[in-house]
GROMACS .gro file of C-alpha atoms in nm:
model
  395
    1MET     CA    1  10.728   8.284  10.124
    2GLN     CA    2  10.525   8.587  10.034
    3ILE     CA    3  10.670   8.908   9.888
    4GLU     CA    4  10.497   9.203  10.059
    5SER     CA    5  10.656   9.488   9.885
    6ILE     CA    6  10.907   9.572   9.599
    7GLU     CA    7  11.098   9.893   9.555
    8ILE     CA    8  11.288   9.949   9.228
    9LYS     CA    9  11.528  10.242   9.159
   10ASN     CA   10  11.680  10.321   8.825
   11TYR     CA   11  11.604   9.979   8.661
   12ARG     CA   12  11.493  10.072   8.304
   13LEU     CA   13  11.144  10.220   8.318
   14PHE     CA   14  11.133  10.217   8.692
   15ARG     CA   15  11.311  10.535   8.798
   16ARG     CA   16  11.149  10.506   9.134
   17ALA     CA   17  10.862  10.274   9.182
   18ALA     CA   18  10.704  10.049   9.447
   19LEU     CA   19  10.451   9.778   9.480
   20THR     CA   20  10.312   9.755   9.839
   21HIS     CA   21  10.066   9.532  10.013
   22ILE     CA   22  10.122   9.268   9.757
   23PRO     CA   23   9.875   8.977   9.780
   24ARG     CA   24   9.948   8.612   9.695
   25LEU     CA   25   9.799   8.672   9.353
   26CYS     CA   26   9.914   8.983   9.186
   27VAL     CA   27   9.798   9.090   8.840
   28LEU     CA   28   9.956   9.376   8.642
   29VAL     CA   29   9.760   9.578   8.385
   30GLY     CA   30   9.879   9.875   8.167
   31ALA     CA   31   9.927   9.987   7.819
   32ASN     CA   32  10.210   9.842   7.613
   33GLY     CA   33  10.545   9.997   7.708
   34THR     CA   34  10.446  10.083   8.077
   35GLY     CA   35  10.684   9.833   8.245
   36LYS     CA   36  10.487   9.507   8.296
   37SER     CA   37  10.766   9.298   8.124
   38THR     CA   38  11.030   9.514   8.309
   39LEU     CA   39  10.887   9.397   8.649
   40PHE     CA   40  10.913   9.038   8.528
   41ASP     CA   41  11.265   9.097   8.418
   42VAL     CA   42  11.350   9.220   8.773
   43PHE     CA   43  11.269   8.876   8.892
   44SER     CA   44  11.477   8.720   8.614
   45PHE     CA   45  11.763   8.947   8.689
   46LEU     CA   46  11.772   8.849   9.051
   47LYS     CA   47  11.772   8.481   8.952
   48ASP     CA   48  12.033   8.531   8.683
   49ALA     CA   49  12.256   8.718   8.916
   50LEU     CA   50  12.235   8.438   9.166
   51SER     CA   51  12.305   8.159   8.914
   52MET     CA   52  12.572   8.342   8.716
   53ASN     CA   53  12.700   8.667   8.859
   54VAL     CA   54  12.592   9.036   8.840
   55THR     CA   55  12.820   9.120   8.555
   56LYS     CA   56  12.677   8.834   8.339
   57ALA     CA   57  12.318   8.922   8.439
   58VAL     CA   58  12.377   9.284   8.329
   59ALA     CA   59  12.558   9.185   8.002
   60LYS     CA   60  12.259   8.953   7.927
   61ARG     CA   61  12.042   9.272   7.920
   62GLY     CA   62  12.268   9.473   7.700
   63GLY     CA   63  12.510   9.619   7.958
   64TYR     CA   64  12.459   9.871   8.233
   65LYS     CA   65  12.390  10.173   8.013
   66GLU     CA   66  12.092   9.974   7.858
   67LEU     CA   67  11.975   9.856   8.203
   68VAL     CA   68  11.990  10.176   8.411
   69SER     CA   69  11.711  10.433   8.372
   70ARG     CA   70  11.758  10.654   8.083
   71GLY     CA   71  11.956  10.978   8.180
   72HIS     CA   72  12.073  10.821   8.504
   73ALA     CA   73  12.369  10.613   8.410
   74GLY     CA   74  12.585  10.773   8.683
   75GLU     CA   75  12.357  10.640   8.954
   76PRO     CA   76  12.330  10.289   9.106
   77ILE     CA   77  12.053  10.038   9.036
   78GLU     CA   78  11.871   9.943   9.350
   79LEU     CA   79  11.633   9.654   9.431
   80ALA     CA   80  11.460   9.599   9.763
   81LEU     CA   81  11.219   9.316   9.849
   82GLN     CA   82  11.036   9.264  10.165
   83PHE     CA   83  10.896   8.919  10.219
   84ARG     CA   84  10.787   8.668  10.478
   85LEU     CA   85  11.025   8.374  10.517
   86GLU     CA   86  11.063   8.103  10.767
   87ILE     CA   87  11.420   8.104  10.924
   88THR     CA   88  11.512   7.862  11.198
   89GLY     CA   89  11.147   7.774  11.266
   90HIS     CA   90  11.034   8.141  11.291
   91GLU     CA   91  10.847   8.332  11.031
   92ARG     CA   92  11.031   8.668  10.976
   93LEU     CA   93  10.949   8.978  10.765
   94VAL     CA   94  11.283   8.996  10.588
   95THR     CA   95  11.427   9.277  10.366
   96TYR     CA   96  11.672   9.201  10.095
   97LEU     CA   97  11.852   9.511   9.945
   98LEU     CA   98  12.070   9.492   9.634
   99GLN     CA   99  12.264   9.789   9.488
  100ILE     CA  100  12.483   9.757   9.183
  101GLU     CA  101  12.690  10.004   8.987
  102PRO     CA  102  13.001  10.030   8.773
  103ASP     CA  103  13.338  10.081   8.965
  104ASN     CA  104  13.585  10.350   8.856
  105LYS     CA  105  13.702  10.114   8.589
  106GLY     CA  106  13.354  10.046   8.440
  107LYS     CA  107  13.319   9.693   8.592
  108ILE     CA  108  12.989   9.603   8.742
  109VAL     CA  109  13.005   9.541   9.124
  110VAL     CA  110  12.774   9.482   9.419
  111ALA     CA  111  12.796   9.812   9.589
  112ARG     CA  112  12.579   9.695   9.878
  113GLU     CA  113  12.389   9.379   9.966
  114VAL     CA  114  12.197   9.356  10.289
  115LEU     CA  115  11.970   9.082  10.440
  116ARG     CA  116  11.786   9.206  10.756
  117TYR     CA  117  11.493   9.144  10.977
  118LYS     CA  118  11.369   9.213  11.322
  119ARG     CA  119  11.468   8.973  11.600
  120SER     CA  120  11.153   9.068  11.794
  121SER     CA  121  10.839   9.276  11.764
  122TYR     CA  122  11.031   9.574  11.872
  123GLY     CA  123  11.342   9.755  11.769
  124ALA     CA  124  11.504   9.827  11.429
  125PRO     CA  125  11.574   9.545  11.184
  126TYR     CA  126  11.917   9.378  11.242
  127HIS     CA  127  12.162   9.314  10.959
  128PHE     CA  128  12.235   8.944  10.949
  129LEU     CA  129  12.416   8.989  10.622
  130ASP     CA  130  12.589   9.307  10.506
  131PHE     CA  131  12.835   9.317  10.203
  132GLY     CA  132  12.986   9.571   9.975
  133TYR     CA  133  13.249   9.535   9.707
  134GLY     CA  134  13.303   9.165   9.778
  135LYS     CA  135  13.355   9.207  10.154
  136GLY     CA  136  13.141   9.195  10.452
  137TYR     CA  137  12.996   8.983  10.738
  138ALA     CA  138  12.722   8.734  10.817
  139ILE     CA  139  12.576   8.622  11.143
  140THR     CA  140  12.621   8.263  11.225
  141ASN     CA  141  12.421   8.212  11.539
  142GLU     CA  142  12.106   8.410  11.440
  143GLU     CA  143  11.890   8.143  11.580
  144ASP     CA  144  11.981   8.254  11.931
  145PHE     CA  145  11.709   8.534  11.939
  146SER     CA  146  11.746   8.581  12.320
  147LYS     CA  147  12.114   8.684  12.295
  148ALA     CA  148  12.211   9.047  12.298
  149GLU     CA  149  12.337   9.187  11.965
  150GLU     CA  150  12.681   9.194  12.093
  151ALA     CA  151  12.666   8.823  12.164
  152LEU     CA  152  12.586   8.740  11.795
  153ASN     CA  153  12.875   8.582  11.608
  154ARG     CA  154  12.982   8.798  11.306
  155GLU     CA  155  13.191   8.608  11.058
  156GLN     CA  156  13.391   8.831  10.824
  157GLN     CA  157  13.405   8.703  10.473
  158GLU     CA  158  13.557   8.811  10.131
  159LEU     CA  159  13.400   8.678   9.812
  160ASP     CA  160  13.599   8.565   9.514
  161ALA     CA  161  13.495   8.871   9.310
  162PRO     CA  162  13.289   9.183   9.388
  163ASP     CA  163  13.025   9.096   9.128
  164ILE     CA  164  12.914   8.776   9.313
  165LEU     CA  165  12.611   8.787   9.537
  166ALA     CA  166  12.699   8.718   9.901
  167VAL     CA  167  12.376   8.501   9.934
  168LYS     CA  168  12.511   8.289   9.658
  169GLY     CA  169  12.839   8.217   9.824
  170LEU     CA  170  12.726   8.206  10.185
  171GLY     CA  171  12.403   8.057  10.118
  172GLN     CA  172  12.562   7.725  10.047
  173PHE     CA  173  12.647   7.691  10.414
  174GLU     CA  174  12.388   7.596  10.670
  175ARG     CA  175  12.548   7.810  10.947
  176PHE     CA  176  12.431   8.123  10.761
  177LYS     CA  177  12.058   8.060  10.815
  178ALA     CA  178  11.911   8.372  10.641
  179ALA     CA  179  12.137   8.363  10.340
  180SER     CA  180  12.063   7.988  10.293
  181ALA     CA  181  11.688   8.030  10.326
  182PHE     CA  182  11.684   8.316  10.084
  183ARG     CA  183  11.909   8.137   9.836
  184GLN     CA  184  11.682   7.841   9.825
  185MET     CA  185  11.387   8.048   9.783
  186LEU     CA  186  11.537   8.248   9.486
  187GLU     CA  187  11.678   7.938   9.314
  188ASN     CA  188  11.326   7.798   9.294
  189TRP     CA  189  11.147   8.108   9.134
  190HIS     CA  190  10.974   8.007   8.813
  191ILE     CA  191  10.958   8.292   8.553
  192SER     CA  192  10.771   8.143   8.275
  193ASP     CA  193  10.892   8.182   7.909
  194PHE     CA  194  10.665   7.923   7.766
  195HIS     CA  195  10.673   7.836   7.401
  196VAL     CA  196  10.418   7.603   7.240
  197SER     CA  197  10.672   7.511   6.978
  198GLU     CA  198  10.914   7.363   7.239
  199ALA     CA  199  10.627   7.181   7.422
  200ARG     CA  200  10.517   6.994   7.112
  201PRO     CA  201  10.822   6.779   7.005
  202SER     CA  202  10.861   6.425   7.145
  203GLN     CA  203  11.103   6.403   7.443
  204GLU     CA  204  11.382   6.163   7.505
  205ASP     CA  205  11.310   5.920   7.794
  206GLY     CA  206  11.404   6.084   8.119
  207PHE     CA  207  11.273   6.223   8.443
  208ALA     CA  208  11.132   6.568   8.537
  209GLU     CA  209  10.922   6.662   8.838
  210HIS     CA  210  10.872   7.033   8.748
  211LEU     CA  211  10.784   7.212   8.424
  212SER     CA  212  11.074   7.411   8.281
  213THR     CA  213  11.043   7.778   8.209
  214SER     CA  214  11.004   7.712   7.830
  215GLY     CA  215  10.778   7.408   7.867
  216ASP     CA  216  11.019   7.181   7.667
  217ASN     CA  217  10.988   6.891   7.923
  218LEU     CA  218  10.608   6.888   7.931
  219PRO     CA  219  10.584   6.520   7.835
  220LEU     CA  220  10.829   6.411   8.103
  221VAL     CA  221  10.636   6.620   8.378
  222ALA     CA  222  10.294   6.482   8.253
  223ASN     CA  223  10.443   6.128   8.290
  224PHE     CA  224  10.579   6.209   8.640
  225LEU     CA  225  10.232   6.325   8.755
  226TYR     CA  226  10.065   6.023   8.594
  227GLU     CA  227  10.290   5.778   8.758
  228HIS     CA  228  10.358   5.948   9.102
  229HIS     CA  229  10.066   6.181   9.163
  230PRO     CA  230   9.773   6.023   8.988
  231ASP     CA  231   9.525   6.245   9.184
  232ARG     CA  232   9.686   6.548   9.029
  233PHE     CA  233   9.694   6.398   8.685
  234SER     CA  234   9.330   6.319   8.718
  235ARG     CA  235   9.247   6.671   8.792
  236VAL     CA  236   9.445   6.781   8.481
  237LEU     CA  237   9.255   6.529   8.266
  238ALA     CA  238   8.912   6.627   8.410
  239ALA     CA  239   8.983   6.995   8.347
  240MET     CA  240   9.099   6.921   7.988
  241GLN     CA  241   8.784   6.713   7.913
  242GLN     CA  242   8.569   6.998   8.051
  243ARG     CA  243   8.745   7.278   7.865
  244VAL     CA  244   8.846   7.114   7.535
  245PRO     CA  245   8.558   6.969   7.352
  246GLY     CA  246   8.618   6.612   7.242
  247VAL     CA  247   8.926   6.541   7.449
  248SER     CA  248   8.871   6.216   7.638
  249VAL     CA  249   9.228   6.085   7.720
  250VAL     CA  250   9.565   6.261   7.759
  251GLU     CA  251   9.868   6.032   7.799
  252SER     CA  252  10.244   6.050   7.793
  253LYS     CA  253  10.339   5.748   7.579
  254GLN     CA  254  10.684   5.603   7.542
  255THR     CA  255  10.777   5.491   7.186
  256LEU     CA  256  10.989   5.194   7.089
  257ASP     CA  257  11.310   5.409   7.061
  258GLY     CA  258  11.277   5.550   7.406
  259ARG     CA  259  11.099   5.886   7.331
  260LEU     CA  260  10.802   6.016   7.523
  261ILE     CA  261  10.515   6.176   7.319
  262LEU     CA  262  10.191   6.339   7.423
  263ARG     CA  263   9.877   6.185   7.286
  264PHE     CA  264   9.534   6.343   7.295
  265GLN     CA  265   9.234   6.107   7.241
  266ASP     CA  266   8.936   6.268   7.063
  267GLY     CA  267   8.612   6.079   7.147
  268SER     CA  268   8.503   6.116   6.782
  269PHE     CA  269   8.808   5.925   6.643
  270GLN     CA  270   8.961   5.590   6.709
  271ASP     CA  271   9.322   5.702   6.671
  272PRO     CA  272   9.479   5.950   6.914
  273PHE     CA  273   9.635   6.269   6.804
  274ILE     CA  274   9.997   6.326   6.876
  275ALA     CA  275  10.076   6.671   7.034
  276ARG     CA  276  10.203   6.823   6.704
  277HIS     CA  277   9.856   6.783   6.554
  278VAL     CA  278   9.646   6.955   6.819
  279SER     CA  279   9.597   7.323   6.847
  280ASP     CA  280   9.820   7.562   7.032
  281GLY     CA  281   9.556   7.657   7.273
  282THR     CA  282   9.510   7.288   7.368
  283ILE     CA  283   9.877   7.238   7.436
  284LYS     CA  284   9.904   7.571   7.642
  285MET     CA  285   9.592   7.489   7.850
  286PHE     CA  286   9.746   7.141   7.917
  287ALA     CA  287  10.075   7.291   8.013
  288TYR     CA  288   9.914   7.546   8.243
  289LEU     CA  289   9.723   7.267   8.413
  290VAL     CA  290  10.028   7.059   8.461
  291LEU     CA  291  10.216   7.361   8.603
  292LEU     CA  292   9.928   7.458   8.841
  293ASN     CA  293   9.884   7.100   8.962
  294ASP     CA  294  10.246   7.065   9.069
  295PRO     CA  295  10.241   6.897   9.413
  296ASN     CA  296  10.513   7.135   9.526
  297PRO     CA  297  10.439   7.494   9.404
  298PHE     CA  298  10.727   7.715   9.319
  299PRO     CA  299  10.757   7.992   9.591
  300LEU     CA  300  10.722   8.250   9.300
  301LEU     CA  301  10.548   8.197   8.973
  302ALA     CA  302  10.542   8.470   8.711
  303VAL     CA  303  10.351   8.435   8.375
  304GLU     CA  304  10.296   8.715   8.118
  305GLU     CA  305   9.964   8.733   7.941
  306PRO     CA  306   9.834   8.381   8.008
  307GLU     CA  307   9.520   8.460   7.811
  308ASN     CA  308   9.707   8.435   7.477
  309GLN     CA  309   9.573   8.154   7.251
  310LEU     CA  310   9.301   8.060   7.505
  311TYR     CA  311   8.925   8.100   7.458
  312PRO     CA  312   8.795   8.408   7.654
  313GLU     CA  313   8.529   8.176   7.826
  314LEU     CA  314   8.808   7.962   7.987
  315LEU     CA  315   8.988   8.255   8.146
  316PRO     CA  316   8.776   8.308   8.459
  317GLU     CA  317   8.837   7.947   8.550
  318LEU     CA  318   9.219   7.986   8.468
  319ALA     CA  319   9.223   8.288   8.710
  320GLU     CA  320   9.069   8.080   8.987
  321GLU     CA  321   9.337   7.804   8.931
  322PHE     CA  322   9.618   8.053   8.962
  323ARG     CA  323   9.458   8.178   9.287
  324GLU     CA  324   9.428   7.828   9.412
  325TYR     CA  325   9.801   7.770   9.332
  326ALA     CA  326   9.878   8.072   9.541
  327ARG     CA  327   9.680   7.947   9.824
  328ARG     CA  328   9.872   7.624   9.819
  329GLY     CA  329  10.199   7.814   9.882
  330GLY     CA  330  10.316   7.967   9.558
  331GLN     CA  331  10.293   8.345   9.510
  332VAL     CA  332  10.180   8.435   9.159
  333PHE     CA  333  10.257   8.737   8.947
  334LEU     CA  334  10.066   8.776   8.620
  335SER     CA  335  10.021   9.047   8.357
  336THR     CA  336   9.714   9.062   8.123
  337HIS     CA  337   9.529   9.262   7.867
  338SER     CA  338   9.202   9.057   7.899
  339PRO     CA  339   8.887   9.199   8.053
  340ASP     CA  340   8.754   8.834   8.082
  341PHE     CA  341   9.052   8.743   8.303
  342LEU     CA  342   9.021   9.063   8.514
  343ASN     CA  343   8.655   9.000   8.575
  344ALA     CA  344   8.754   8.700   8.791
  345LEU     CA  345   8.975   8.913   9.016
  346HIS     CA  346   8.935   9.135   9.328
  347LEU     CA  347   9.042   9.491   9.300
  348ASP     CA  348   9.320   9.446   9.554
  349GLU     CA  349   9.480   9.182   9.327
  350ILE     CA  350   9.522   9.432   9.040
  351TYR     CA  351   9.809   9.672   9.004
  352CYS     CA  352   9.805   9.956   8.745
  353LEU     CA  353  10.111  10.067   8.552
  354LYS     CA  354  10.127  10.388   8.373
  355LYS     CA  355  10.401  10.632   8.243
  356GLU     CA  356  10.465  10.967   8.388
  357GLN     CA  357  10.738  11.186   8.234
  358GLY     CA  358  10.888  10.891   8.062
  359PHE     CA  359  10.901  10.652   8.362
  360ALA     CA  360  10.664  10.391   8.498
  361THR     CA  361  10.463  10.431   8.817
  362VAL     CA  362  10.255  10.166   8.993
  363SER     CA  363   9.921  10.193   9.189
  364ARG     CA  364   9.688   9.943   9.335
  365ALA     CA  365   9.344   9.944   9.177
  366GLY     CA  366   9.185   9.891   9.523
  367ASP     CA  367   9.336  10.220   9.638
  368SER     CA  368   9.111  10.410   9.395
  369GLN     CA  369   8.787  10.517   9.574
  370THR     CA  370   8.607  10.554   9.241
  371LEU     CA  371   8.696  10.192   9.137
  372ARG     CA  372   8.613  10.055   9.480
  373ASP     CA  373   8.274  10.225   9.485
  374LEU     CA  374   8.189  10.097   9.141
  375PHE     CA  375   8.321   9.743   9.229
  376ASP     CA  376   8.123   9.738   9.561
  377ALA     CA  377   7.809   9.830   9.344
  378GLY     CA  378   7.850   9.523   9.135
  379ASP     CA  379   8.064   9.629   8.845
  380LEU     CA  380   8.339   9.374   8.754
  381PRO     CA  381   8.698   9.484   8.708
  382GLY     CA  382   8.723   9.384   8.338
  383TYR     CA  383   8.418   9.601   8.257
  384LEU     CA  384   8.576   9.897   8.441
  385TRP     CA  385   8.899   9.850   8.261
  386LYS     CA  386   8.728   9.823   7.924
  387GLN     CA  387   8.541  10.147   7.998
  388GLY     CA  388   8.879  10.322   8.057
  389LEU     CA  389   8.799  10.378   8.412
  390PHE     CA  390   9.133  10.261   8.534
  391GLU     CA  391   9.335  10.574   8.577
  392GLY     CA  392   9.628  10.592   8.323
  393VAL     CA  393   9.550  10.247   8.191
  394ASN     CA  394   9.468  10.229   7.817
  395ARG     CA  395   9.385   9.916   7.632
   0.00000   0.00000   0.00000
């Protein structure tokens, strides 16, 4: 899966904004309050709407009037994602459109939900799922690409409520191929909300393959890598030894009462330090390494300001590890205020957010001829950003 474009209308700071030609590693820069966190919240909103329903996802954000762009409460919120996704053995350029609004009684409903893609290189995209206000249809034999449109089977459906996503209900059934593939992709998005304090405590004995959004299962995931993917765990340990002076061993240790704790061995001391005694930066670096060495990358990984609590000298290597994670199959979205992190990036990986007349706009750094000329001449993006040469982007 790779998202190629995102269009956002009437979602908080995004009155009308679009990201296009999105690479596998996409890094957002901009002054505080320009919409970086709002874009990450768009990802969270879609995942919440799938796992709960649209009404609850909106309520979680303070209600529709708080979510819709200021001064436009009478208009719908619209999100459109274009992405590449494998369906029935074919990679397709798929568009997912979601439009939500209050009905005449003030209840939040899905006014329109469409999943469409081209069946061939020519012609207009075909709607394989099309719903509004809880009713619509989905195609059940979409794998028959050679059939004429009139030969495709449209199955009419009515959802239990008009605030439920059709991809949630229909995506449970294999006969709705596009809906099922999109649902599985969306369910596995990882929007990080990592908290060092939650990663520190010891963990009851259990099993976890993937790091949670908060990082509270870090000892379990470290233990999983150690036992089932020793090559990945060895990479984590080697990186820790290189980047954190004195760290010689990291292990997930089970106590007599069945709890798992992280222990860090310092070469200068005989006794290991339990996680609660090491620095926040050490825990965070270890968590990132565990996350980025996951044998099965999340289809989308979103992390805000990964540079916090880390030494600036470590950031170029961390940026390359995020890029490698993206190469292995997980598209990465990051935000940063760090010139050291930006110095490890290409201009086409950087998107600039700024405010115009109270709303956020988005541009790609590589589309600026001035920045491209300076970059091609040898100047690094972090230096250009620090000099204030990114249009509309203030530190």
